[in-house]
mmCIF file of C-alpha atoms and ligand atoms in Angstrom:
data_model
loop_
_atom_site.group_PDB
_atom_site.id
_atom_site.type_symbol
_atom_site.label_atom_id
_atom_site.label_comp_id
_atom_site.label_asym_id
_atom_site.label_seq_id
_atom_site.Cartn_x
_atom_site.Cartn_y
_atom_site.Cartn_z
ATOM 1 C CA MET A 1 -92.977 6.136 23.948
ATOM 2 C CA GLN A 2 -91.700 4.580 20.697
ATOM 3 C CA LYS A 3 -88.302 3.983 21.012
ATOM 4 C CA LYS A 4 -85.591 3.606 18.568
ATOM 5 C CA GLN A 5 -82.271 1.918 17.670
ATOM 6 C CA ILE A 6 -80.130 5.190 15.747
ATOM 7 C CA ALA A 7 -77.167 4.061 14.246
ATOM 8 C CA LEU A 8 -73.777 5.143 15.623
ATOM 9 C CA ALA A 9 -72.497 7.622 13.064
ATOM 10 C CA LEU A 10 -69.137 7.393 14.100
ATOM 11 C CA PRO A 11 -66.193 6.707 11.480
ATOM 12 C CA GLY A 12 -65.304 2.799 11.555
ATOM 13 C CA CYS A 13 -68.177 2.043 13.724
ATOM 14 C CA GLN A 14 -71.422 -0.456 12.444
ATOM 15 C CA PRO A 15 -74.562 -0.046 13.825
ATOM 16 C CA ARG A 16 -75.415 -2.686 16.175
ATOM 17 C CA ARG A 17 -77.662 -5.612 15.864
ATOM 18 C CA GLN A 18 -81.371 -4.936 16.765
ATOM 19 C CA PRO A 19 -82.010 -6.215 20.012
ATOM 20 C CA THR A 20 -84.106 -8.494 20.850
ATOM 21 C CA THR A 21 -87.562 -7.377 22.370
ATOM 22 C CA LEU A 22 -86.833 -8.699 25.817
ATOM 23 C CA GLU A 23 -83.302 -6.769 25.891
ATOM 24 C CA LYS A 24 -83.372 -2.725 27.087
ATOM 25 C CA MET A 25 -83.460 -0.473 24.619
ATOM 26 C CA PRO A 26 -81.509 2.387 25.264
ATOM 27 C CA GLU A 27 -83.900 5.654 26.917
ATOM 28 C CA LYS A 28 -83.712 8.407 25.573
ATOM 29 C CA VAL A 29 -81.711 11.545 26.541
ATOM 30 C CA ARG A 30 -84.058 14.664 26.983
ATOM 31 C CA LYS A 31 -82.013 16.174 29.595
ATOM 32 C CA ALA A 32 -78.379 18.448 29.843
ATOM 33 C CA VAL A 33 -77.160 19.111 33.691
ATOM 34 C CA PHE A 34 -74.343 22.260 33.896
ATOM 35 C CA PRO A 35 -72.354 22.952 36.231
ATOM 36 C CA ALA A 36 -71.811 26.456 36.654
ATOM 37 C CA ALA A 37 -71.460 27.429 40.407
ATOM 38 C CA GLY A 38 -67.680 27.375 39.878
ATOM 39 C CA LEU A 39 -66.492 29.905 41.439
ATOM 40 C CA GLY A 40 -64.229 31.369 38.150
ATOM 41 C CA THR A 41 -60.578 31.951 39.723
ATOM 42 C CA ARG A 42 -58.714 31.208 36.213
ATOM 43 C CA PHE A 43 -60.776 34.306 34.988
ATOM 44 C CA LEU A 44 -59.908 36.273 37.811
ATOM 45 C CA PRO A 45 -60.443 39.530 38.338
ATOM 46 C CA ALA A 46 -62.981 39.793 35.586
ATOM 47 C CA THR A 47 -64.923 37.099 37.548
ATOM 48 C CA LYS A 48 -65.110 38.838 40.747
ATOM 49 C CA ALA A 49 -68.924 40.283 39.746
ATOM 50 C CA GLN A 50 -70.004 38.047 36.845
ATOM 51 C CA PRO A 51 -70.327 34.618 36.477
ATOM 52 C CA LYS A 52 -67.489 33.580 34.544
ATOM 53 C CA GLU A 53 -69.776 31.047 31.893
ATOM 54 C CA MET A 54 -71.109 34.753 31.070
ATOM 55 C CA LEU A 55 -68.083 35.555 29.658
ATOM 56 C CA PRO A 56 -68.413 36.555 25.697
ATOM 57 C CA LEU A 57 -67.004 34.632 23.372
ATOM 58 C CA VAL A 58 -67.308 36.872 20.584
ATOM 59 C CA ASP A 59 -71.052 37.743 21.478
ATOM 60 C CA LYS A 60 -72.201 34.787 22.787
ATOM 61 C CA PRO A 61 -71.730 33.944 26.433
ATOM 62 C CA ILE A 62 -69.856 30.895 26.796
ATOM 63 C CA ILE A 63 -72.413 28.815 28.214
ATOM 64 C CA GLN A 64 -74.443 29.958 25.439
ATOM 65 C CA TYR A 65 -72.339 27.528 22.882
ATOM 66 C CA GLY A 66 -72.921 24.755 25.423
ATOM 67 C CA VAL A 67 -76.541 25.084 25.829
ATOM 68 C CA GLU A 68 -76.628 25.245 21.635
ATOM 69 C CA GLU A 69 -74.928 22.378 20.778
ATOM 70 C CA ALA A 70 -77.214 20.692 23.762
ATOM 71 C CA ILE A 71 -80.084 21.834 21.165
ATOM 72 C CA GLN A 72 -78.529 20.363 18.823
ATOM 73 C CA SER A 73 -77.774 17.590 19.780
ATOM 74 C CA GLY A 74 -81.526 16.782 20.986
ATOM 75 C CA ILE A 75 -81.708 17.876 24.665
ATOM 76 C CA GLN A 76 -85.111 19.929 25.535
ATOM 77 C CA ASN A 77 -83.989 20.728 28.938
ATOM 78 C CA ILE A 78 -81.439 21.787 30.787
ATOM 79 C CA ILE A 79 -80.703 22.276 34.463
ATOM 80 C CA ILE A 80 -78.395 24.651 35.324
ATOM 81 C CA VAL A 81 -76.067 24.071 38.561
ATOM 82 C CA THR A 82 -75.856 28.036 40.186
ATOM 83 C CA GLY A 83 -74.277 29.095 42.465
ATOM 84 C CA ARG A 84 -73.728 32.502 44.631
ATOM 85 C CA GLY A 85 -73.331 35.621 42.176
ATOM 86 C CA LYS A 86 -74.679 33.308 38.721
ATOM 87 C CA SER A 87 -78.304 35.322 38.456
ATOM 88 C CA ALA A 88 -76.778 36.582 35.166
ATOM 89 C CA ILE A 89 -76.915 33.330 33.377
ATOM 90 C CA GLU A 90 -80.815 33.155 35.016
ATOM 91 C CA ASP A 91 -81.265 36.771 33.168
ATOM 92 C CA HIS A 92 -79.895 35.749 29.505
ATOM 93 C CA PHE A 93 -81.900 32.662 29.533
ATOM 94 C CA ASP A 94 -85.290 34.701 30.824
ATOM 95 C CA HIS A 95 -86.790 37.186 28.600
ATOM 96 C CA SER A 96 -86.420 41.581 29.116
ATOM 97 C CA PHE A 97 -88.647 42.404 28.821
ATOM 98 C CA GLU A 98 -87.548 46.639 28.788
ATOM 99 C CA LEU A 99 -85.253 45.628 26.524
ATOM 100 C CA GLU A 100 -88.008 43.485 24.257
ATOM 101 C CA ALA A 101 -90.292 46.611 24.842
ATOM 102 C CA LEU A 102 -86.883 48.851 24.197
ATOM 103 C CA LEU A 103 -86.038 47.126 20.972
ATOM 104 C CA GLU A 104 -89.631 46.969 19.253
ATOM 105 C CA SER A 105 -90.190 50.819 20.150
ATOM 106 C CA ARG A 106 -86.709 51.457 17.996
ATOM 107 C CA GLY A 107 -87.734 49.080 15.093
ATOM 108 C CA LYS A 108 -84.970 46.748 15.281
ATOM 109 C CA LYS A 109 -86.399 43.885 13.866
ATOM 110 C CA ASP A 110 -82.920 42.191 13.629
ATOM 111 C CA LEU A 111 -81.737 42.090 17.911
ATOM 112 C CA LEU A 112 -85.056 41.554 18.857
ATOM 113 C CA ALA A 113 -85.720 38.677 17.232
ATOM 114 C CA ILE A 114 -81.506 37.404 17.757
ATOM 115 C CA VAL A 115 -83.436 38.305 21.715
ATOM 116 C CA ARG A 116 -85.926 36.423 21.678
ATOM 117 C CA SER A 117 -84.362 33.897 20.282
ATOM 118 C CA VAL A 118 -82.178 33.177 23.313
ATOM 119 C CA SER A 119 -84.614 32.869 26.079
ATOM 120 C CA ASP A 120 -86.837 31.056 23.595
ATOM 121 C CA MET A 121 -84.464 27.897 23.090
ATOM 122 C CA ILE A 122 -84.917 25.834 25.698
ATOM 123 C CA ASN A 123 -86.493 24.908 28.855
ATOM 124 C CA VAL A 124 -84.153 25.640 30.977
ATOM 125 C CA SER A 125 -84.604 24.986 35.675
ATOM 126 C CA TYR A 126 -81.872 26.006 37.981
ATOM 127 C CA THR A 127 -80.830 24.083 41.424
ATOM 128 C CA ARG A 128 -78.598 25.615 43.790
ATOM 129 C CA GLN A 129 -74.960 23.915 44.903
ATOM 130 C CA LYS A 130 -74.545 26.155 47.993
ATOM 131 C CA GLU A 131 -70.729 24.929 48.330
ATOM 132 C CA ALA A 132 -67.895 24.853 45.730
ATOM 133 C CA LEU A 133 -67.812 21.039 46.739
ATOM 134 C CA GLY A 134 -66.773 19.352 43.272
ATOM 135 C CA LEU A 135 -67.914 18.437 39.885
ATOM 136 C CA GLY A 136 -70.044 15.117 41.700
ATOM 137 C CA HIS A 137 -71.299 17.198 44.369
ATOM 138 C CA ALA A 138 -72.344 19.753 41.429
ATOM 139 C CA VAL A 139 -73.896 17.251 39.399
ATOM 140 C CA LEU A 140 -75.174 15.462 42.605
ATOM 141 C CA ARG A 141 -77.232 18.615 43.219
ATOM 142 C CA ALA A 142 -78.998 17.680 40.036
ATOM 143 C CA SER A 143 -80.669 15.045 41.186
ATOM 144 C CA THR A 144 -83.754 15.625 41.878
ATOM 145 C CA LEU A 145 -84.470 17.443 38.790
ATOM 146 C CA VAL A 146 -82.871 14.579 36.372
ATOM 147 C CA GLY A 147 -85.202 11.671 38.120
ATOM 148 C CA GLN A 148 -84.735 8.303 37.072
ATOM 149 C CA GLU A 149 -82.922 8.978 33.268
ATOM 150 C CA PRO A 150 -80.239 9.205 31.309
ATOM 151 C CA PHE A 151 -79.011 12.687 30.589
ATOM 152 C CA ALA A 152 -76.078 14.672 30.136
ATOM 153 C CA VAL A 153 -73.639 17.050 31.493
ATOM 154 C CA VAL A 154 -71.791 19.687 28.982
ATOM 155 C CA LEU A 155 -69.395 22.099 31.296
ATOM 156 C CA ALA A 156 -69.666 24.684 29.441
ATOM 157 C CA ASP A 157 -65.673 25.838 30.260
ATOM 158 C CA ASP A 158 -65.217 23.624 26.937
ATOM 159 C CA VAL A 159 -66.242 25.213 23.770
ATOM 160 C CA ILE A 160 -66.358 22.225 21.281
ATOM 161 C CA ASP A 161 -65.913 23.537 17.083
ATOM 162 C CA ALA A 162 -67.390 19.837 15.638
ATOM 163 C CA GLU A 163 -69.322 19.187 12.326
ATOM 164 C CA THR A 164 -71.168 16.618 14.220
ATOM 165 C CA PRO A 165 -71.962 18.105 17.242
ATOM 166 C CA CYS A 166 -69.356 16.198 20.128
ATOM 167 C CA LEU A 167 -72.714 15.279 22.378
ATOM 168 C CA GLN A 168 -74.297 13.914 19.549
ATOM 169 C CA GLN A 169 -71.241 12.355 18.869
ATOM 170 C CA LEU A 170 -71.430 10.534 22.666
ATOM 171 C CA LEU A 171 -75.613 10.187 22.227
ATOM 172 C CA ASP A 172 -74.929 7.545 19.235
ATOM 173 C CA VAL A 173 -72.101 5.289 21.133
ATOM 174 C CA TYR A 174 -74.526 5.577 24.263
ATOM 175 C CA GLN A 175 -77.097 4.709 21.946
ATOM 176 C CA PHE A 176 -75.167 1.589 20.721
ATOM 177 C CA PHE A 177 -73.899 0.226 24.180
ATOM 178 C CA ASN A 178 -76.819 1.313 26.469
ATOM 179 C CA ALA A 179 -74.125 3.182 28.872
ATOM 180 C CA PRO A 180 -72.840 5.735 29.878
ATOM 181 C CA VAL A 181 -70.196 7.387 27.700
ATOM 182 C CA LEU A 182 -67.845 10.793 28.720
ATOM 183 C CA ALA A 183 -65.630 13.070 26.108
ATOM 184 C CA VAL A 184 -61.904 12.520 25.850
ATOM 185 C CA MET A 185 -59.044 13.857 23.803
ATOM 186 C CA GLU A 186 -55.575 12.877 23.794
ATOM 187 C CA VAL A 187 -53.304 15.690 25.523
ATOM 188 C CA PRO A 188 -49.640 16.238 25.743
ATOM 189 C CA ARG A 189 -48.604 14.174 28.549
ATOM 190 C CA GLU A 190 -46.587 17.932 30.490
ATOM 191 C CA ASN A 191 -50.805 18.590 30.593
ATOM 192 C CA ILE A 192 -52.626 15.621 31.497
ATOM 193 C CA SER A 193 -52.380 16.576 34.951
ATOM 194 C CA ALA A 194 -54.879 19.452 34.262
ATOM 195 C CA TYR A 195 -57.814 16.400 33.619
ATOM 196 C CA GLY A 196 -59.041 13.462 34.767
ATOM 197 C CA VAL A 197 -57.576 10.371 32.969
ATOM 198 C CA VAL A 198 -59.112 7.156 31.447
ATOM 199 C CA ASP A 199 -57.166 4.030 30.992
ATOM 200 C CA ALA A 200 -59.165 2.560 28.392
ATOM 201 C CA GLU A 201 -58.772 -0.488 25.583
ATOM 202 C CA PRO A 202 -59.989 0.497 21.740
ATOM 203 C CA ILE A 203 -62.806 -0.932 20.717
ATOM 204 C CA SER A 204 -62.206 -2.910 17.025
ATOM 205 C CA HIS A 205 -65.526 -1.773 15.104
ATOM 206 C CA ASN A 206 -65.163 -3.049 12.080
ATOM 207 C CA GLY A 207 -61.798 -3.379 11.750
ATOM 208 C CA ALA A 208 -60.981 0.209 12.834
ATOM 209 C CA LYS A 209 -59.750 0.861 15.840
ATOM 210 C CA ASP A 210 -60.469 4.632 15.632
ATOM 211 C CA ARG A 211 -62.788 6.664 18.155
ATOM 212 C CA VAL A 212 -64.046 4.278 20.968
ATOM 213 C CA TYR A 213 -63.141 3.000 23.879
ATOM 214 C CA ARG A 214 -64.259 0.672 26.658
ATOM 215 C CA ILE A 215 -62.565 2.531 29.763
ATOM 216 C CA ARG A 216 -60.584 0.015 32.694
ATOM 217 C CA ASP A 217 -59.772 2.493 34.633
ATOM 218 C CA LEU A 218 -59.906 6.731 35.664
ATOM 219 C CA VAL A 219 -58.321 8.892 37.744
ATOM 220 C CA GLU A 220 -58.701 12.414 38.052
ATOM 221 C CA LYS A 221 -55.623 15.004 37.938
ATOM 222 C CA PRO A 222 -52.720 12.380 38.528
ATOM 223 C CA LYS A 223 -49.308 13.827 38.553
ATOM 224 C CA PRO A 224 -47.850 12.871 34.389
ATOM 225 C CA ALA A 225 -45.410 9.675 35.730
ATOM 226 C CA ASP A 226 -48.715 8.097 37.235
ATOM 227 C CA ALA A 227 -51.412 9.431 34.110
ATOM 228 C CA PRO A 228 -52.652 6.054 32.731
ATOM 229 C CA SER A 229 -52.579 7.604 29.504
ATOM 230 C CA ASN A 230 -52.864 10.483 27.489
ATOM 231 C CA LEU A 231 -56.192 10.201 26.944
ATOM 232 C CA ALA A 232 -57.849 13.558 28.987
ATOM 233 C CA ILE A 233 -61.240 13.527 29.517
ATOM 234 C CA ILE A 234 -62.734 16.719 28.191
ATOM 235 C CA GLY A 235 -66.818 17.926 29.475
ATOM 236 C CA ARG A 236 -69.466 16.352 27.852
ATOM 237 C CA TYR A 237 -70.806 13.119 29.297
ATOM 238 C CA VAL A 238 -73.779 10.732 29.124
ATOM 239 C CA LEU A 239 -74.492 9.634 32.289
ATOM 240 C CA THR A 240 -77.191 6.621 33.239
ATOM 241 C CA PRO A 241 -78.720 7.607 36.321
ATOM 242 C CA ASP A 242 -76.801 5.285 38.979
ATOM 243 C CA ILE A 243 -74.230 7.681 38.677
ATOM 244 C CA PHE A 244 -76.187 9.844 41.288
ATOM 245 C CA THR A 245 -75.698 6.140 44.288
ATOM 246 C CA SER A 246 -72.285 6.269 43.550
ATOM 247 C CA LEU A 247 -71.504 10.125 43.915
ATOM 248 C CA GLY A 248 -73.159 9.928 47.472
ATOM 249 C CA ALA A 249 -71.177 6.734 48.359
ATOM 250 C CA ILE A 250 -67.726 8.770 48.040
ATOM 251 C CA GLU A 251 -65.342 10.394 50.110
ATOM 252 C CA PRO A 252 -63.244 13.729 48.579
ATOM 253 C CA GLY A 253 -60.750 13.305 46.972
ATOM 254 C CA GLN A 254 -58.691 15.298 44.591
ATOM 255 C CA GLY A 255 -58.226 19.331 46.027
ATOM 256 C CA SER A 256 -60.912 17.838 48.460
ATOM 257 C CA GLU A 257 -63.711 18.470 46.566
ATOM 258 C CA ILE A 258 -66.301 15.323 45.111
ATOM 259 C CA GLN A 259 -65.289 14.255 41.618
ATOM 260 C CA LEU A 260 -67.454 13.068 39.192
ATOM 261 C CA THR A 261 -64.116 11.271 37.796
ATOM 262 C CA ASP A 262 -64.383 9.161 41.016
ATOM 263 C CA GLY A 263 -67.897 8.797 41.377
ATOM 264 C CA LEU A 264 -67.275 7.102 36.957
ATOM 265 C CA LYS A 265 -64.460 4.672 39.100
ATOM 266 C CA HIS A 266 -67.413 3.350 41.571
ATOM 267 C CA LEU A 267 -69.458 3.503 38.943
ATOM 268 C CA LEU A 268 -66.844 1.437 36.887
ATOM 269 C CA ARG A 269 -67.421 -1.350 39.373
ATOM 270 C CA SER A 270 -71.050 -2.292 38.042
ATOM 271 C CA ARG A 271 -70.818 -1.609 34.708
ATOM 272 C CA PRO A 272 -69.396 -0.720 31.794
ATOM 273 C CA ILE A 273 -68.559 2.619 31.080
ATOM 274 C CA TYR A 274 -67.122 3.979 27.416
ATOM 275 C CA ALA A 275 -65.158 7.088 26.016
ATOM 276 C CA CYS A 276 -65.336 8.871 22.713
ATOM 277 C CA ARG A 277 -62.348 10.259 20.771
ATOM 278 C CA PHE A 278 -65.005 12.470 19.942
ATOM 279 C CA GLU A 279 -63.902 14.540 16.133
ATOM 280 C CA GLY A 280 -63.962 18.381 16.849
ATOM 281 C CA ARG A 281 -61.595 20.945 18.546
ATOM 282 C CA ARG A 282 -61.629 21.972 22.171
ATOM 283 C CA TYR A 283 -61.203 24.901 23.435
ATOM 284 C CA ASP A 284 -60.286 25.851 26.860
ATOM 285 C CA ALA A 285 -62.721 28.815 27.617
ATOM 286 C CA GLY A 286 -62.237 29.216 31.339
ATOM 287 C CA ASP A 287 -58.146 30.239 30.646
ATOM 288 C CA LYS A 288 -57.315 33.486 29.408
ATOM 289 C CA LEU A 289 -54.790 31.719 26.849
ATOM 290 C CA GLY A 290 -57.965 28.781 25.428
ATOM 291 C CA PHE A 291 -60.338 31.911 25.150
ATOM 292 C CA LEU A 292 -58.086 34.426 23.205
ATOM 293 C CA LYS A 293 -57.402 31.397 20.898
ATOM 294 C CA ALA A 294 -60.981 31.071 20.764
ATOM 295 C CA THR A 295 -62.470 34.277 20.238
ATOM 296 C CA VAL A 296 -59.840 35.090 17.367
ATOM 297 C CA GLU A 297 -60.737 31.780 15.661
ATOM 298 C CA PHE A 298 -64.181 32.079 15.925
ATOM 299 C CA ALA A 299 -64.826 36.215 14.899
ATOM 300 C CA LEU A 300 -61.709 34.987 11.955
ATOM 301 C CA ARG A 301 -65.194 32.159 11.046
ATOM 302 C CA ARG A 302 -67.875 35.263 11.438
ATOM 303 C CA HIS A 303 -69.670 36.084 7.983
ATOM 304 C CA ASP A 304 -69.731 39.962 9.442
ATOM 305 C CA LEU A 305 -66.581 40.147 11.255
ATOM 306 C CA GLY A 306 -64.602 37.985 9.984
ATOM 307 C CA GLY A 307 -62.844 39.887 6.445
ATOM 308 C CA PRO A 308 -62.362 43.062 8.496
ATOM 309 C CA PHE A 309 -60.753 41.036 11.524
ATOM 310 C CA ARG A 310 -58.375 38.879 9.207
ATOM 311 C CA GLU A 311 -56.826 41.707 7.792
ATOM 312 C CA TYR A 312 -56.502 43.475 11.230
ATOM 313 C CA LEU A 313 -54.494 40.889 12.146
ATOM 314 C CA LYS A 314 -52.992 40.416 8.499
ATOM 315 C CA GLY A 315 -51.767 44.404 9.704
ATOM 316 C CA LEU A 316 -50.646 43.816 12.819
ATOM 317 C CA GLN A 317 -46.754 43.579 12.770
ATOM 318 C CA LEU A 318 -46.244 40.266 14.974
HETATM 319 C C1 LIG B 1 -63.039 19.037 35.468
HETATM 320 C C2 LIG B 1 -63.118 17.371 35.333
HETATM 321 C C3 LIG B 1 -61.987 16.829 34.852
HETATM 322 C C4 LIG B 1 -62.393 17.051 33.793
HETATM 323 C C5 LIG B 1 -62.113 18.654 33.186
HETATM 324 C C6 LIG B 1 -62.326 19.241 31.364
HETATM 325 O O1 LIG B 1 -61.835 19.654 35.734
HETATM 326 O O2 LIG B 1 -62.536 17.331 36.766
HETATM 327 O O3 LIG B 1 -62.046 15.796 35.516
HETATM 328 O O4 LIG B 1 -60.820 16.602 32.744
HETATM 329 O O5 LIG B 1 -63.385 18.878 33.595
HETATM 330 O O6 LIG B 1 -62.216 20.231 31.193
HETATM 331 P P1 LIG B 1 -62.303 21.427 36.115
HETATM 332 O O7 LIG B 1 -60.835 21.827 34.471
HETATM 333 O O8 LIG B 1 -63.439 21.561 36.297
HETATM 334 O O9 LIG B 1 -60.707 21.210 37.280
#
């Protein structure tokens, strides 16, 4: 397979010199893991009998936004880590013969194309996380399907609207350093305990200390007073397969779960890890208020709905 060096497209970053033939070129990232076995307790009772990943943002399930972002970033294979009660996700990315036959017989070509495009979108594999033992445990469950190659992790709850897809921004940094990269964003101190947090040193590129950091340490959901910074990990990662060894080696951490953040902290002992403060807007669609904000903003941006929806909102006595 031909490998090529991709120029880093981040503002203020210069492409690294071309590696010599003796240096290892970064391998192409072809797979993305979507952990989707969580119980969705933040969204009860809606998630009692349906996966939170299937809650619709306007007219697409949350997980589809993440899958589309992965496709736009050049990923060809999706691995969804599911659990009990998540079969609607598998059905969503599968063919729906009855529905397609019905739409065809009624001549509903536009709807048929929409329905077919979902199942034709991408290669999807599934693996099961039998117990909810944490994000790190979910990622470890995907190790056989990932194999010995770099891969992305996408947390579907984090819906990110960006000109350059967030995952693509991370992949550019990965290509540059040939090392794992996490998405981060600044959050107010009082909210920091909801996140993994990095202690990181900005890396200067072309004089700009802008968006890329080298990580010194990571901590999962610290108390505000203990947080090493206000840079929170957001649900996009580009990882290398050595993370699986680290995840297998660590003990349960915060919430008695195997935390991906702890696995990364373990991996940091043996290799550099980077963070990218991505450009774009992130919505926490796994939270009721975040979900509402995303719904309103996405609907306002739609060509077919934006106009009348804006008029409706203007008419509300707020
Ligand atoms: C997970 C990660 C956390 C990260 C967050 C981003 O936490 O464990 O490090 O900051 O996703 O959304 P969760 O929100 O699943 O508890």
